[in-house]
Coordinates of C-alpha atoms (C1' of nucleotides) in Angstrom, one line a residue:
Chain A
X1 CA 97.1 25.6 -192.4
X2 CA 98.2 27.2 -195.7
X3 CA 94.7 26.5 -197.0
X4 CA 91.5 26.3 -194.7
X5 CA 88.9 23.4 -195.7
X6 CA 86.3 24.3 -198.2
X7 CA 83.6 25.9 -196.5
X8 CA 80.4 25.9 -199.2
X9 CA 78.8 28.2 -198.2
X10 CA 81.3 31.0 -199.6
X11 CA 82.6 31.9 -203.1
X12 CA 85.7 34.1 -202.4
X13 CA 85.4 35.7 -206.0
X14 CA 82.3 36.4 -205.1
X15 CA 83.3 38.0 -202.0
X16 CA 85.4 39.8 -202.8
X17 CA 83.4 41.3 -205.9
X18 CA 80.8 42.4 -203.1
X19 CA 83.2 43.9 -200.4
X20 CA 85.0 45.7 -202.8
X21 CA 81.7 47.5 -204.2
X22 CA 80.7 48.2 -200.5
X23 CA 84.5 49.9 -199.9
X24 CA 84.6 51.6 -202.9
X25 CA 81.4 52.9 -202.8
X26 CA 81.9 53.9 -199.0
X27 CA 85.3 55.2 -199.0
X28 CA 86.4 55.4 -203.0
X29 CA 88.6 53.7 -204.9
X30 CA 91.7 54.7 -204.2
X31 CA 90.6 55.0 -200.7
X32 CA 89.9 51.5 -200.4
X33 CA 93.6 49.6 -200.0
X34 CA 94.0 46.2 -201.0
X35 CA 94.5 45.2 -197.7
X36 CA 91.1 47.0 -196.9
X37 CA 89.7 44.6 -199.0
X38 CA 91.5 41.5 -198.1
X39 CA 90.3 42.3 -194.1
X40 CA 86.7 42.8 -195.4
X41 CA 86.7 39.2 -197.2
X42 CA 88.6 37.8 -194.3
X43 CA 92.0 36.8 -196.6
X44 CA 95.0 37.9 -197.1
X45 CA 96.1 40.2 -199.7
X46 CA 98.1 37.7 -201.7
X47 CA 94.6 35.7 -202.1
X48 CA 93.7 38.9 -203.8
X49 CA 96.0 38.6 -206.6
X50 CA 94.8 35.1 -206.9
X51 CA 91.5 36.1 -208.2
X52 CA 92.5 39.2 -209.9
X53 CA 96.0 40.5 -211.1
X54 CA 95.4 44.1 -209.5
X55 CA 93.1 46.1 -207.6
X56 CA 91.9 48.2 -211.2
X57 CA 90.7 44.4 -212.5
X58 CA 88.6 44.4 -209.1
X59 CA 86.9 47.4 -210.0
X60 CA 86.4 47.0 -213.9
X61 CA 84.9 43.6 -213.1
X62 CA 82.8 45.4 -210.5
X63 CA 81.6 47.7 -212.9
X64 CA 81.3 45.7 -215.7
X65 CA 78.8 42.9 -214.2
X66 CA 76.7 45.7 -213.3
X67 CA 76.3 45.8 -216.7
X68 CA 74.1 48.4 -218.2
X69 CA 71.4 47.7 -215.4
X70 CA 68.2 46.3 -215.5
X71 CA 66.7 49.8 -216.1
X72 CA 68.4 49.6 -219.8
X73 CA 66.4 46.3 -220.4
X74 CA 63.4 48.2 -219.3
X75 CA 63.9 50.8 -222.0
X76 CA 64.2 48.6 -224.9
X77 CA 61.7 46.6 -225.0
X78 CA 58.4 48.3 -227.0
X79 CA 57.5 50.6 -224.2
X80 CA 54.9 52.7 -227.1
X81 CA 53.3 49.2 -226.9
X82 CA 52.9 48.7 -223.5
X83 CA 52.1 52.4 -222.8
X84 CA 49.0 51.8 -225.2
X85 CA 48.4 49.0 -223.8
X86 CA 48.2 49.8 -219.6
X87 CA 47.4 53.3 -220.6
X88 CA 50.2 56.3 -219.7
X89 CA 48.5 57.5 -216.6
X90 CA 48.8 54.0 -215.0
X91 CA 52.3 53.1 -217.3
X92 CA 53.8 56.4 -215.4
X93 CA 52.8 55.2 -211.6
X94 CA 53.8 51.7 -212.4
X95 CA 57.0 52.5 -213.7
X96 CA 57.8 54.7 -211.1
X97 CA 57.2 52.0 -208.4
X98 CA 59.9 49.7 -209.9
X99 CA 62.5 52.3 -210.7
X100 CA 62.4 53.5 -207.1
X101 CA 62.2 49.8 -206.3
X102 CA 65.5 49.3 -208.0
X103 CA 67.1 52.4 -206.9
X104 CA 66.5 51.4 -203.6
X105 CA 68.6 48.5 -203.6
X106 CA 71.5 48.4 -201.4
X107 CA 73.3 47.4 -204.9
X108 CA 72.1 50.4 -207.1
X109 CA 72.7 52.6 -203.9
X110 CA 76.7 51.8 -203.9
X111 CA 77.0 51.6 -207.8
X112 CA 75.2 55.2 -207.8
X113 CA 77.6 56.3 -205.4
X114 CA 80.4 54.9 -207.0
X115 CA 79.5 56.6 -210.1
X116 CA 79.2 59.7 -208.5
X117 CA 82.8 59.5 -207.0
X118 CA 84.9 57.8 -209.7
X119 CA 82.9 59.1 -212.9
X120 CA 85.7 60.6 -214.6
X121 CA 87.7 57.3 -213.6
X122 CA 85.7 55.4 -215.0
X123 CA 84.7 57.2 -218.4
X124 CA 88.9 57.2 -218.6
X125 CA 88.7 53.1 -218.8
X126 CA 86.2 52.8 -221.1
X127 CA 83.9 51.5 -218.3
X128 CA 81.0 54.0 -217.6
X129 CA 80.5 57.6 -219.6
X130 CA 77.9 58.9 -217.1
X131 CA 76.6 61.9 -219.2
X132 CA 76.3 59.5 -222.3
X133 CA 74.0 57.0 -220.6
X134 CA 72.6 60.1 -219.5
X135 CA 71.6 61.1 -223.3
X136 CA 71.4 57.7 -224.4
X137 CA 68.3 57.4 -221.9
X138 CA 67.1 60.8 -222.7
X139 CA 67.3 60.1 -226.5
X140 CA 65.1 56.6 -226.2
X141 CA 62.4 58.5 -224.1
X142 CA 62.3 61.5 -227.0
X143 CA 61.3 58.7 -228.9
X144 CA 58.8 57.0 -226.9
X145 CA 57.3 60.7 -226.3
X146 CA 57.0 61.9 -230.0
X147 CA 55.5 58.7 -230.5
X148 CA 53.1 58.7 -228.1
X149 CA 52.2 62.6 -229.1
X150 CA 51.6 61.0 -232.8
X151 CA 49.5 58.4 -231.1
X152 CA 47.2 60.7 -229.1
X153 CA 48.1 59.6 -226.1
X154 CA 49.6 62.7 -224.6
X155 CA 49.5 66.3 -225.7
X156 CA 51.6 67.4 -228.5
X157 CA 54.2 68.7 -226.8
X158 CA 58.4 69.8 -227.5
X159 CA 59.4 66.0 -226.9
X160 CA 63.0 67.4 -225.5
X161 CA 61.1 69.9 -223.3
X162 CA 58.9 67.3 -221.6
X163 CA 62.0 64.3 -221.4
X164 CA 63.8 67.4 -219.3
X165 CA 60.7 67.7 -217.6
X166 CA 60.4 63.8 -217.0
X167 CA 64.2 63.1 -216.1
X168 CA 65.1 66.2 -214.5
X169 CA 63.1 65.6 -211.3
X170 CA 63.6 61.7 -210.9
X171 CA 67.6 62.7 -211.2
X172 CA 67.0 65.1 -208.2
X173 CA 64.5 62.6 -205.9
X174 CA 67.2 59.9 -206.5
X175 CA 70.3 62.5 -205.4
X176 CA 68.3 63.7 -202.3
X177 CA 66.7 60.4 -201.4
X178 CA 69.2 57.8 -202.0
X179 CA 72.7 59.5 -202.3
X180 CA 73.8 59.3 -199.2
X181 CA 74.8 55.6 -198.0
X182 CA 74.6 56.8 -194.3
X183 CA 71.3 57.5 -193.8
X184 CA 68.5 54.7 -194.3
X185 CA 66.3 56.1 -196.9
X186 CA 63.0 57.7 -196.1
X187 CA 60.6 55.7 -198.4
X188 CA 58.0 56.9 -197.3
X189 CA 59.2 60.7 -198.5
X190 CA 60.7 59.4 -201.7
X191 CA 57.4 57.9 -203.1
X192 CA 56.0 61.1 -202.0
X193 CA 57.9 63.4 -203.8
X194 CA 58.0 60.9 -206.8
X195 CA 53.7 60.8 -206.8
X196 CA 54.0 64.4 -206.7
X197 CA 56.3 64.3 -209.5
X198 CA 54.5 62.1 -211.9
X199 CA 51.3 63.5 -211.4
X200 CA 52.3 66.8 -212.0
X201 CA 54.4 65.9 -215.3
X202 CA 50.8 64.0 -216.4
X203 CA 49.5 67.1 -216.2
X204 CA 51.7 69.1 -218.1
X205 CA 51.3 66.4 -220.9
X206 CA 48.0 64.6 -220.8
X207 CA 46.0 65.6 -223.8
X208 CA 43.9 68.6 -223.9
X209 CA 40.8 68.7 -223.3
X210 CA 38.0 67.7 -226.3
X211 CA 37.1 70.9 -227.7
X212 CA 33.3 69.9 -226.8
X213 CA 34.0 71.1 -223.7
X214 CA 33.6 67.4 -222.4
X215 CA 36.4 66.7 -219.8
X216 CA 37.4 63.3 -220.7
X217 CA 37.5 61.0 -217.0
X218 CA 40.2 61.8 -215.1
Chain B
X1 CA 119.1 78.8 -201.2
X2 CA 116.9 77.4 -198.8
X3 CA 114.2 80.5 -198.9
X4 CA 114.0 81.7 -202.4
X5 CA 113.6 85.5 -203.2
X6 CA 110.0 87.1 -203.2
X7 CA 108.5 87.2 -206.2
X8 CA 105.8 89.2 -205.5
X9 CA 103.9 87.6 -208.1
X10 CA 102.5 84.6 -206.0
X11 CA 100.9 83.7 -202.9
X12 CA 102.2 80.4 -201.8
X13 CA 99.0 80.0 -199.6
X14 CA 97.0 80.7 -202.4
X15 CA 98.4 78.5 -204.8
X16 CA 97.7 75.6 -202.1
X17 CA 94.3 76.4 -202.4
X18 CA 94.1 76.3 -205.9
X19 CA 95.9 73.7 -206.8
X20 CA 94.3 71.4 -204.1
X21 CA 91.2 72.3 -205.4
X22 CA 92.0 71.2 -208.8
X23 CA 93.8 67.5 -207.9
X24 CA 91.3 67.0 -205.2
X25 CA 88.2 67.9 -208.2
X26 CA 90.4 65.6 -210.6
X27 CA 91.9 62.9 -208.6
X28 CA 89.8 63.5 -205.6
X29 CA 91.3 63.6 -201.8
X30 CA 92.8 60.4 -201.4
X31 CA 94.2 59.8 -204.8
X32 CA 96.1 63.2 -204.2
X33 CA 99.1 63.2 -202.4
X34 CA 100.6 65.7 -200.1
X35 CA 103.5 65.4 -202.8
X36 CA 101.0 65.6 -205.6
X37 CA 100.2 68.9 -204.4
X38 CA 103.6 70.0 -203.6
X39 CA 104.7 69.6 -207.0
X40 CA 101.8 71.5 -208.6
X41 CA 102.5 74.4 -206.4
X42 CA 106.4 73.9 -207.1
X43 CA 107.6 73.6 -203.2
X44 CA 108.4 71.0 -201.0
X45 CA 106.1 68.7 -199.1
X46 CA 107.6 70.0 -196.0
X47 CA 106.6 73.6 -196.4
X48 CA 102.9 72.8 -197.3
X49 CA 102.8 71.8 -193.7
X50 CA 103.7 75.5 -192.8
X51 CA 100.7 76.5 -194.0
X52 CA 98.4 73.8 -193.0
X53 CA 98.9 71.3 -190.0
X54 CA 98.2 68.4 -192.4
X55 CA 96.4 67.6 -195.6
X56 CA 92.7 67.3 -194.1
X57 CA 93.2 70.9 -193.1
X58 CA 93.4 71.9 -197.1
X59 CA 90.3 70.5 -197.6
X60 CA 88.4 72.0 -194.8
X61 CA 90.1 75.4 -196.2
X62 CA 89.3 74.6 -199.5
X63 CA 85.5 74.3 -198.8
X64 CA 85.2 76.6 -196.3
X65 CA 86.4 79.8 -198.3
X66 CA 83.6 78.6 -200.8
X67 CA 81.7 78.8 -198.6
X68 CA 77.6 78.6 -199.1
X69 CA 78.1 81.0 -202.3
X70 CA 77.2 83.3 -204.7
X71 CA 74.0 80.9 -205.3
X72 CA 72.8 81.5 -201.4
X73 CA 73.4 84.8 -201.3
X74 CA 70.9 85.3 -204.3
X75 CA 68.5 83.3 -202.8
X76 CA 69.1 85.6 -199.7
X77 CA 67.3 88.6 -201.2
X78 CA 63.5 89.3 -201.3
X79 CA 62.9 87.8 -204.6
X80 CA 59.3 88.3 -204.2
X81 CA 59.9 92.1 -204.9
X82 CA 62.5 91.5 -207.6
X83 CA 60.3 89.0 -209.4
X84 CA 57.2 91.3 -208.8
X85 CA 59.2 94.2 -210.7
X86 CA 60.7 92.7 -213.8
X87 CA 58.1 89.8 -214.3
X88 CA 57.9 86.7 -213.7
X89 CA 59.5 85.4 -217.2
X90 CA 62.3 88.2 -217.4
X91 CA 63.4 86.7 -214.5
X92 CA 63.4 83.3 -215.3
X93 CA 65.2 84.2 -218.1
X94 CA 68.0 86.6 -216.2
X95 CA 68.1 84.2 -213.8
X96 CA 68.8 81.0 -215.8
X97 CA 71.6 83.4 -217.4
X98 CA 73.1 84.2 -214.2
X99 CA 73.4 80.5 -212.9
X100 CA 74.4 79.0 -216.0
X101 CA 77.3 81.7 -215.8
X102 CA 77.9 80.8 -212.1
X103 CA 78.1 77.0 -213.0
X104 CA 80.1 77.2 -215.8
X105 CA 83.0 79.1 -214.1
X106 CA 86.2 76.5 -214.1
X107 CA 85.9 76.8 -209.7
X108 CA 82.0 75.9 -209.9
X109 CA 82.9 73.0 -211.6
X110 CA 85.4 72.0 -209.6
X111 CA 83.8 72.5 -206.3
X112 CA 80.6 70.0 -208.1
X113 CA 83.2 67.8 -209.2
X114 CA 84.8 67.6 -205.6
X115 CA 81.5 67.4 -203.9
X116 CA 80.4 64.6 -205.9
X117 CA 83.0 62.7 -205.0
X118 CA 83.4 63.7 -201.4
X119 CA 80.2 64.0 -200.3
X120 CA 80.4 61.3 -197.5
X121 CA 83.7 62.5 -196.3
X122 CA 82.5 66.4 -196.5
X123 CA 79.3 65.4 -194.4
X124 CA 81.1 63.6 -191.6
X125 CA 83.7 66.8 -191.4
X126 CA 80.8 68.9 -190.9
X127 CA 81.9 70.7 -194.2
X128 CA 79.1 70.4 -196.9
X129 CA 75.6 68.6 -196.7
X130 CA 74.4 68.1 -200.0
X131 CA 71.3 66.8 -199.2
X132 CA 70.2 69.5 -196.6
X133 CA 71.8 72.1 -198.8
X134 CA 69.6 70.9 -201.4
X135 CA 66.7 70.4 -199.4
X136 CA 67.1 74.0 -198.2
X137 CA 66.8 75.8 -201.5
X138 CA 64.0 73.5 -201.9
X139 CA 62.0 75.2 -199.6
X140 CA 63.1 78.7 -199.8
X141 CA 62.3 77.8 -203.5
X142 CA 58.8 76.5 -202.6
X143 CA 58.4 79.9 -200.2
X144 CA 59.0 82.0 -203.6
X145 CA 56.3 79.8 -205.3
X146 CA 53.7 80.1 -202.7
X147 CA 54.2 83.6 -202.4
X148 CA 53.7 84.6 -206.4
X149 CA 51.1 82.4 -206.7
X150 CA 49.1 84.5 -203.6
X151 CA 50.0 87.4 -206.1
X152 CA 48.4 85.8 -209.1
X153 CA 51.9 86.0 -210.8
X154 CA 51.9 82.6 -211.9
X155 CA 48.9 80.2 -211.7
X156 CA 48.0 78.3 -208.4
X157 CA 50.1 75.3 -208.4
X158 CA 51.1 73.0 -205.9
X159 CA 54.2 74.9 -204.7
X160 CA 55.9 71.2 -204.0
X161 CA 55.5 69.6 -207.1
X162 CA 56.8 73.1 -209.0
X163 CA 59.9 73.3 -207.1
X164 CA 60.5 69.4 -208.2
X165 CA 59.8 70.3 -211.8
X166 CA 61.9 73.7 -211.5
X167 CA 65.0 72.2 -210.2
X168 CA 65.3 68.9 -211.0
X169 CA 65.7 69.7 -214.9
X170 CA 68.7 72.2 -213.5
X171 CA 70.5 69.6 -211.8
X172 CA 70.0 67.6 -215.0
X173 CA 71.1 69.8 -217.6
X174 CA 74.4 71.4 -214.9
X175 CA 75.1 66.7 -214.8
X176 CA 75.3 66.4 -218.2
X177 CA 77.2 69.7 -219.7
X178 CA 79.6 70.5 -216.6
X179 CA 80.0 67.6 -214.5
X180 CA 83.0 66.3 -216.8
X181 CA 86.0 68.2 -216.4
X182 CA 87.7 66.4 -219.1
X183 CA 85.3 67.8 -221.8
X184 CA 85.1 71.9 -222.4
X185 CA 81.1 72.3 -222.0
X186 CA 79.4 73.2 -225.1
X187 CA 77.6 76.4 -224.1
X188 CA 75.7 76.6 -226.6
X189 CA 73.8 73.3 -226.1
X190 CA 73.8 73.8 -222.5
X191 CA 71.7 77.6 -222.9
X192 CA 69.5 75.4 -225.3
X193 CA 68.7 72.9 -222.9
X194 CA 67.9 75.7 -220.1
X195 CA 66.0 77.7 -222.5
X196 CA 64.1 74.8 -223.7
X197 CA 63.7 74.4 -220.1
X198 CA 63.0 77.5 -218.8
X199 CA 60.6 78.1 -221.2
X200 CA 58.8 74.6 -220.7
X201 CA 58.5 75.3 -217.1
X202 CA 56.9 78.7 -217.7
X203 CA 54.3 77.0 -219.4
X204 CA 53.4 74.8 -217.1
X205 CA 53.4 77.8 -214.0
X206 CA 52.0 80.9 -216.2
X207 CA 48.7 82.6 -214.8
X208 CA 45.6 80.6 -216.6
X209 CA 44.3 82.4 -219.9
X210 CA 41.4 85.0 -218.5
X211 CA 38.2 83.2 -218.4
X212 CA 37.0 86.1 -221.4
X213 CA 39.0 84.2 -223.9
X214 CA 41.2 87.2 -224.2
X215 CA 44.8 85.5 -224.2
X216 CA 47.3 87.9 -222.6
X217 CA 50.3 88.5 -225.0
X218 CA 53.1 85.7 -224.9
Chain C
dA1 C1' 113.6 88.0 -184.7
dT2 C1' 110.4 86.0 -187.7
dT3 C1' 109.0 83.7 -191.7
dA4 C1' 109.2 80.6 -195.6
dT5 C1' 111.6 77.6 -197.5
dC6 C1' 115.0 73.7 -198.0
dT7 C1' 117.4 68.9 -197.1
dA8 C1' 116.9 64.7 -194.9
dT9 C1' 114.6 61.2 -193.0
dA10 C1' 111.5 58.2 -189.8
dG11 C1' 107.9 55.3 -189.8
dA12 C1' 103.5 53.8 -191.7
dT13 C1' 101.2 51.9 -195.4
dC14 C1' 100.6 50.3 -200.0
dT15 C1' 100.8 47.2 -204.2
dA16 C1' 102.6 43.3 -205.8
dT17 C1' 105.5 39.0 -206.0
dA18 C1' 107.9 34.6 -204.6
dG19 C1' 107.7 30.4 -202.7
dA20 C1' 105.6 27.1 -199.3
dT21 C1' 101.7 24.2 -198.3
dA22 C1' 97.3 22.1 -197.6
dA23 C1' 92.9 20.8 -199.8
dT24 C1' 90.6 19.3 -203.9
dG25 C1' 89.4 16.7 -207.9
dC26 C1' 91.0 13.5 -211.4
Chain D
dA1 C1' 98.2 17.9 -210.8
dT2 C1' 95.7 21.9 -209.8
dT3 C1' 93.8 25.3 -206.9
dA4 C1' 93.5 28.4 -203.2
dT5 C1' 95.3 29.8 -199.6
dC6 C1' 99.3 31.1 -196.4
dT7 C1' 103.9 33.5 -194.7
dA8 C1' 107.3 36.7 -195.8
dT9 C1' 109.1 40.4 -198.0
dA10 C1' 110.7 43.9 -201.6
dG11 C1' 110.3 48.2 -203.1
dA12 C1' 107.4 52.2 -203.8
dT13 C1' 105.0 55.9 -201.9
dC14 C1' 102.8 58.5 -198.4
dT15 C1' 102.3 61.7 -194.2
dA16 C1' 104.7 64.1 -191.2
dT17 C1' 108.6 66.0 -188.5
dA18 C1' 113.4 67.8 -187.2
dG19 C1' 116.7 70.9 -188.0
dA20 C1' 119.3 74.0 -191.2
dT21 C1' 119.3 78.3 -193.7
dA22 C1' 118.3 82.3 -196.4
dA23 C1' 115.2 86.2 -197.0
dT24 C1' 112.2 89.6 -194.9
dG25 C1' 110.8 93.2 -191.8
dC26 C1' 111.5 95.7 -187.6

DNA sequence: ATTATCTATAGATCTATAGATAATGC
DNA sequence: ATTATCTATAGATCTATAGATAATGC
């Protein structure tokens, strides 16, 4: 009785990884006991302290397989290159498909909470600095927009301006669309506003018009 | 020597307030204690529950006397005429001023801080929807817009998409200079970022150049 | 008499540990 | 032998209440 047969088809690491995400996320860290935890992976608390040696361990290893996130991989590989490549009218829609694609995730919908709740707990630790990953982000696209304004490929325009521009509205789509873990999201809405977004910052930095006078296609 | 003397210098309800407001903002509401607070107001647990039937009942007060605020009551007025009298980038100006001022204040930042940590909890009390407030200043936004465009005071834009591109860089640039209460905000990068924005947006909304190739003056 | 505090404490809940025990893997 | 669980519990902390008492205001 003291320990149930093995049962493959569960990982209590695992488990208790995922639960703790979801009651954090849902109800904050401190207000997520350890015996919250234990009830949601169906053990009892001392099998916590088998996996972890205390309920801040739980949450840094949370945090820290989340990892940067994919959308960090996204922004290093040679995004100038691809742009170039795909062409930024079509780069812009395509990239905006799979970041609301991976916002959407149940996953990045808890972490994002999370990170809205515990921020300053979790810059203390050394585990997430939300405003630097902030600038970090809004450094690497300053770069990928003076470049492409070298290029040609969009206007010349203030590079900080325009990453303001760029960032500023996917920040608020993602607050007012996917914030709050109660309410499915509208997806329908979301890609709406995010269309509406991203063709409206194209036109604010596609590249003028040839003097000529001919309008270059659309 | 159980009811100190007056001192006429403090409000012992007041101080609840305030000092709830900052270890809720800080620790948020379940990592503060009813003896957390106690101590930072310098009385005993027992007579915080004079003033308030339990510790839920801060909160509510807390939020409550905040209120819809300063921010609401602005967008109250008929900015139309306002914006029609001093022009439309005077106020843009004047107004980035006033809310950066707002936000910066040490209780702004708290309440922020608070409602990004509480928003769940503060939507199922029926005490702050940040979504609908959001979406609410949205669309009395997007009223202003439609309306000066009608005027010819800025150029005809889609009133939607300006609204995104007004307000999302806000949010943005009020995440990353006052959201950490840990760090004293660096004003003067934060009125850069707005004025970069500010002036960025203007571009993008200004009334087209007259067809006669006259530019009107900057 | 009323108000605002205090001391003292009940009872719930929380984190964490000790030690027992059954299943697993060598 | 090791691993993963269990039962049981210590000790801290939390919310809230009861009842005493001094200051205040009529």
């Amino acid at each position: 009785m003291a320990r149930p047969k093995k049962d493959d088809t569960r990982d209590t690491r695992r488990d208790i990884l995922d639960r703790s995400l979801e009651l954090f996320a849902t109800h904050g860290f401190t207000g997520s006991s350890m015996r919250d935890i234990a009830r949601a992976v169906g053990v009892r608390e001392s099998a916590l302290y088998h996996h972890f040696p205390n309920k801040n361990a739980i949450l840094t290893t949370v945090l820290g397989e989340s990892g940067p996130g994919a959308l960090n991989a996204m922004m290093t590989g040679d995004l100038v290159r691809i742009i170039e490549a795909m062409g930024p009218q079509q780069f812009l829609r395509t990239m905006g498909e799979a970041v609301v694609a991976l916002w959407a995730t149940e996953r990045e919908r808890h972490l994002m909470r999370l990170i809205m709740a515990e921020s300053p707990r979790l810059k203390q630790a050394g585990l997430f600095d939300v405003q630097k990953q902030i600038q970090s982000v809004r450094a690497r696209i300053g770069e990928v927009f003076t470049k492409l304004a070298e290029r040609g490929l969009i206007r010349q325009v203030d590079p900080d301006a325009a990453v303001l521009r760029f960032m500023g509205p996917m920040l608020l789509i993602r607050v007012i669309h996917l914030a709050d873990l109660n309410v499915t999201p509208d997806m329908a809405a979301l890609r709406d506003d995010l269309s509406r977004h991203l063709d409206s910052f194209w036109l604010t930095v596609r590249p003028e018009a040839p003097p000529s006078g001919r309008r270059r296609r659309a």
